[in-house]
XYZ file of C-alpha atoms in Angstrom:
358
model
C -32.221 104.869 103.133
C -29.342 104.472 100.310
C -27.322 102.716 103.579
C -28.571 105.689 105.679
C -30.446 105.713 109.428
C -33.207 108.101 108.830
C -35.873 109.726 111.660
C -39.316 108.441 110.903
C -41.494 109.989 109.500
C -43.460 112.246 111.784
C -47.185 111.560 111.126
C -45.724 107.779 111.675
C -47.436 107.404 114.867
C -50.940 108.663 112.895
C -50.077 106.161 109.862
C -50.020 103.289 111.622
C -53.305 104.298 113.911
C -54.947 104.584 111.092
C -54.287 101.721 109.353
C -54.558 99.062 112.416
C -56.690 100.248 115.237
C -55.944 96.891 117.541
C -52.487 98.069 117.930
C -50.965 94.795 115.245
C -47.565 94.622 114.645
C -46.399 97.095 112.596
C -44.620 93.911 110.009
C -48.965 93.455 109.196
C -48.518 96.931 106.897
C -45.139 96.716 106.236
C -43.694 96.597 103.195
C -40.896 97.020 101.662
C -39.764 98.362 98.189
C -38.054 94.945 97.020
C -41.414 93.432 97.856
C -43.527 95.392 95.201
C -40.950 95.207 92.487
C -41.060 91.246 93.182
C -44.400 90.611 93.408
C -47.493 91.668 91.582
C -50.264 91.027 94.070
C -49.651 92.372 97.612
C -51.636 92.704 100.977
C -51.436 95.738 103.454
C -52.804 95.017 106.628
C -56.130 94.341 105.749
C -55.945 95.716 102.349
C -55.123 93.565 99.160
C -53.577 95.484 95.710
C -52.549 94.827 92.783
C -50.022 96.561 90.432
C -50.891 97.629 87.390
C -48.550 98.338 84.176
C -49.325 102.325 83.346
C -49.443 103.205 79.184
C -46.225 105.129 78.582
C -47.303 108.877 76.960
C -44.951 110.529 75.206
C -43.989 114.611 76.925
C -45.898 116.792 74.752
C -44.437 118.481 72.319
C -42.808 122.355 72.481
C -45.255 124.668 71.195
C -44.921 127.834 69.274
C -47.573 129.601 68.352
C -51.140 128.864 71.453
C -54.554 130.702 69.793
C -56.620 132.052 71.640
C -59.812 134.023 70.916
C -58.818 137.479 68.986
C -58.992 139.946 70.721
C -59.162 138.151 74.056
C -55.377 139.773 75.013
C -54.797 143.625 75.131
C -52.647 146.263 76.188
C -52.647 147.162 80.217
C -53.895 150.462 80.429
C -49.990 150.892 82.432
C -46.886 149.582 81.048
C -43.395 149.680 81.745
C -39.548 148.924 80.806
C -39.942 145.522 81.764
C -43.269 144.560 80.427
C -42.353 146.125 77.106
C -38.193 143.873 77.330
C -40.674 140.803 78.384
C -43.299 141.856 74.763
C -41.251 141.956 72.181
C -39.272 139.097 73.282
C -41.250 136.640 73.692
C -45.092 136.833 73.726
C -46.169 133.972 75.617
C -44.096 134.708 78.749
C -45.760 138.742 78.273
C -49.767 137.284 78.142
C -48.955 134.777 80.443
C -47.366 137.191 82.817
C -49.798 140.405 82.121
C -52.251 138.467 81.205
C -53.091 135.058 82.071
C -51.274 136.354 85.930
C -49.608 133.214 85.918
C -46.575 133.677 88.418
C -44.414 130.704 90.123
C -44.073 129.293 93.637
C -44.254 131.956 96.457
C -41.318 128.962 98.017
C -39.416 130.426 100.346
C -36.546 131.522 99.393
C -33.023 134.196 99.605
C -33.211 136.811 96.789
C -30.757 135.825 93.615
C -27.648 137.866 95.355
C -27.020 140.127 92.126
C -30.947 141.161 93.459
C -28.815 142.434 96.587
C -26.136 143.684 96.098
C -27.921 145.909 92.833
C -30.657 146.582 96.026
C -27.373 147.731 98.448
C -25.439 149.489 96.010
C -28.328 151.178 94.321
C -29.567 152.853 98.494
C -26.261 153.534 99.179
C -25.504 155.247 95.779
C -29.089 157.239 96.648
C -27.661 158.403 100.065
C -24.103 159.672 98.970
C -26.044 161.741 95.883
C -28.086 163.175 98.732
C -25.837 164.359 100.937
C -23.003 165.489 98.689
C -23.494 166.490 95.500
C -19.867 166.719 94.880
C -17.013 163.426 96.709
C -13.859 163.636 96.552
C -12.368 159.656 96.236
C -10.767 159.431 99.735
C -14.370 160.995 101.497
C -16.684 158.864 99.438
C -14.573 155.927 99.599
C -14.424 156.231 103.281
C -18.101 156.526 103.741
C -19.689 153.616 101.101
C -17.492 152.016 103.563
C -19.566 153.092 106.552
C -22.871 153.123 104.293
C -22.793 148.544 103.369
C -21.630 148.345 107.084
C -24.608 150.399 108.261
C -26.918 148.704 105.782
C -25.866 145.190 104.994
C -27.772 143.360 107.798
C -31.178 144.753 106.614
C -30.574 144.515 102.972
C -28.003 141.870 102.767
C -27.964 139.593 105.281
C -26.790 137.025 104.001
C -24.000 139.028 102.952
C -23.260 138.257 107.490
C -22.975 134.890 107.700
C -20.125 133.407 108.335
C -18.784 131.773 106.054
C -19.914 134.225 103.251
C -17.501 137.162 104.788
C -14.162 136.973 101.907
C -17.275 137.655 99.880
C -18.528 140.555 101.450
C -15.227 141.903 101.779
C -15.049 141.910 98.471
C -18.516 143.266 97.787
C -17.410 146.606 99.852
C -14.185 146.833 98.209
C -15.148 146.437 94.905
C -18.468 149.382 95.840
C -16.161 151.493 97.633
C -13.775 151.442 93.964
C -16.695 151.799 91.785
C -17.974 154.837 93.737
C -15.404 156.837 93.713
C -14.279 155.789 90.022
C -18.283 157.417 89.315
C -18.262 160.653 91.438
C -14.013 161.256 89.524
C -16.283 161.294 86.296
C -18.894 163.545 87.384
C -16.718 166.115 89.163
C -14.491 165.755 85.650
C -17.440 165.574 83.698
C -19.281 168.851 84.947
C -21.717 166.282 85.837
C -24.482 167.192 89.027
C -26.888 164.911 89.655
C -30.181 166.872 91.113
C -32.934 163.501 91.553
C -32.662 159.689 92.619
C -35.432 157.007 91.805
C -37.549 159.238 90.065
C -40.905 157.550 88.952
C -42.022 159.779 85.371
C -45.014 158.316 83.561
C -46.157 159.904 79.767
C -48.681 159.099 76.815
C -47.619 156.335 74.903
C -50.853 155.748 72.851
C -54.908 156.158 73.531
C -55.244 153.608 75.287
C -51.878 153.341 77.318
C -49.681 154.778 79.249
C -45.573 154.415 80.209
C -44.744 154.190 83.502
C -40.788 154.195 84.739
C -39.022 154.566 87.214
C -34.955 156.480 86.844
C -32.557 155.233 87.976
C -30.332 158.951 88.130
C -31.342 161.985 86.362
C -28.561 165.153 86.437
C -27.246 167.791 83.927
C -23.998 168.128 81.915
C -21.806 171.210 81.975
C -24.196 172.731 79.178
C -27.107 172.337 81.293
C -28.660 169.407 79.058
C -30.773 166.434 80.956
C -28.822 163.745 81.070
C -29.930 159.622 82.717
C -27.764 157.502 83.971
C -29.034 153.968 84.858
C -27.482 151.755 87.434
C -26.524 148.378 87.323
C -24.897 145.334 89.350
C -24.259 142.791 87.320
C -20.217 140.690 86.356
C -20.927 140.375 82.400
C -20.972 144.758 82.461
C -20.002 143.797 78.904
C -23.693 142.752 78.173
C -24.786 146.445 78.867
C -22.396 147.682 77.154
C -23.764 145.886 73.731
C -26.588 146.609 74.639
C -25.527 150.091 73.744
C -23.579 148.695 71.154
C -27.037 146.748 69.278
C -30.412 147.897 70.608
C -31.012 149.392 74.624
C -34.641 148.546 74.867
C -35.149 149.896 78.822
C -32.599 152.579 78.151
C -34.270 153.589 74.718
C -37.970 153.976 76.520
C -36.561 156.183 79.656
C -34.687 158.254 77.142
C -38.219 158.739 75.639
C -39.938 159.309 79.231
C -37.820 162.100 79.874
C -37.302 164.365 77.091
C -38.898 167.016 76.036
C -38.363 167.178 72.450
C -38.811 164.280 70.130
C -36.020 164.589 67.817
C -33.206 165.937 70.718
C -31.381 163.225 71.820
C -30.245 163.458 75.305
C -26.829 161.764 76.806
C -27.771 158.632 78.699
C -25.034 155.807 80.113
C -25.089 153.247 82.410
C -22.962 152.982 85.335
C -21.474 149.684 86.635
C -21.841 148.892 90.779
C -19.521 146.960 90.580
C -16.599 147.293 88.963
C -17.283 151.134 87.974
C -17.818 150.564 84.307
C -19.197 152.995 82.966
C -20.583 153.073 78.604
C -22.464 155.813 77.402
C -24.187 157.126 73.784
C -22.040 158.902 72.193
C -22.270 162.653 73.118
C -20.755 165.917 73.287
C -20.778 166.941 77.399
C -19.205 162.876 78.158
C -15.482 161.928 77.461
C -15.118 160.233 74.405
C -13.482 157.283 77.035
C -16.821 156.653 77.996
C -18.154 156.288 74.613
C -20.079 153.399 72.838
C -21.192 153.152 68.512
C -24.433 152.236 67.926
C -28.201 153.886 66.852
C -29.161 156.580 67.693
C -32.158 156.488 70.531
C -34.298 157.867 68.823
C -34.301 155.374 65.761
C -33.986 152.860 68.088
C -37.195 153.725 70.140
C -39.232 154.153 66.646
C -37.869 150.682 66.462
C -39.629 149.121 69.589
C -42.755 151.085 69.099
C -42.721 149.585 66.007
C -42.329 146.266 67.540
C -44.605 146.645 70.368
C -47.225 147.514 67.978
C -46.771 144.527 65.770
C -46.947 142.310 68.911
C -50.318 143.651 70.074
C -51.740 142.692 66.579
C -50.768 139.527 66.097
C -52.368 139.019 70.166
C -55.335 140.624 68.715
C -55.550 138.289 65.674
C -55.415 134.921 68.313
C -51.592 134.188 67.451
C -48.939 133.921 70.820
C -45.687 132.997 70.088
C -43.243 131.489 72.028
C -39.658 133.051 70.380
C -37.569 130.399 72.170
C -39.603 126.899 69.806
C -37.830 127.076 66.781
C -39.749 127.456 63.336
C -42.166 124.770 61.557
C -43.409 124.011 58.523
C -46.625 124.211 59.795
C -45.754 127.182 62.034
C -44.965 131.189 61.737
C -41.786 131.349 59.962
C -41.888 135.407 59.693
C -42.012 136.526 63.272
C -38.328 137.392 64.879
C -38.244 138.828 67.776
C -36.685 142.433 68.627
C -34.421 141.215 71.074
C -33.636 137.544 72.061
C -35.556 136.066 74.617
C -34.237 134.566 77.932
C -35.531 130.871 78.068
C -32.749 129.862 80.397
C -34.204 132.381 83.817
C -37.962 132.052 81.999
C -40.759 130.864 84.917
C -41.808 129.456 81.801
C -39.820 126.520 80.706
C -42.185 123.702 81.240
C -44.985 125.386 79.829
C -43.873 126.399 76.537
C -41.816 123.537 76.562
C -37.767 125.069 75.472
C -36.883 122.852 78.461
C -37.524 120.055 77.141
C -35.376 121.484 74.160
C -32.554 122.087 76.354
C -33.015 117.771 78.231
């Protein structure tokens, strides 16, 4: 094949026996691809075949508006930040994922690198906070290295392969530096972390509960609750931009954590890879880390309106694929609250957004 010798098909003996039980020569039931192209009719064993020209068909056009029965798609009993982000970015993706239960194939594969590193980063951060409330920079750097070596075989085994040695050392170094920066910031700002990976639930509407797992919950020097969301990303500016425009996840988690609807608590992103720290402006967090943007109280109102608008649209029987451009005959008024992540969506082939790129 393409000039290279390839091994015999593992089922070749079974195929040969099925085709020619009388042990005929293989040449009698073997035909080359070049012969198939030259002749319209051919014989394989004792069976004659005739090639037929197939009528070409156009690939279906991408579909923006999907029509369904009214009231056939309803909110889930329990929603999350992930599901709400999907809902307000692409109603079709949300419907396929959570209502139709259409899932990508479960082919065996190694998890994405950022997922692996995020998992081990969260684990190390959780252990560090559990072991001590305050750390000096040299202490936490050393301990982070020890924990990385301990947990890598369990949570990041691909990094142990020989060709990943440089990458593994690089990740270890990045985590040591970022943890040292993080605990120095906590110490200087007088912030204490009390809880990690805490699951909370709150009533969103009469029929829907909202549930989320918050990375880090602590207390500022003035006694206010603080929420910190830890992320592993090679593009930290993406999260800074979310704070400056609209962070759906942080806004929802802030609403989930807050006891008073009118109080805005300090919230922030901590980047596990590089140690960057981005927060909403608050007097309990040093101004060097502030990112100007809409208040979280305004943001949750915007999110709530968008969620209700999409659910209303779904109940009327229209599901919109946001990644497909509007046309004259289709809806031109719906604008997603946040841009859909079409490049990473499992449903690109269903809605047709992948065909637009090609």
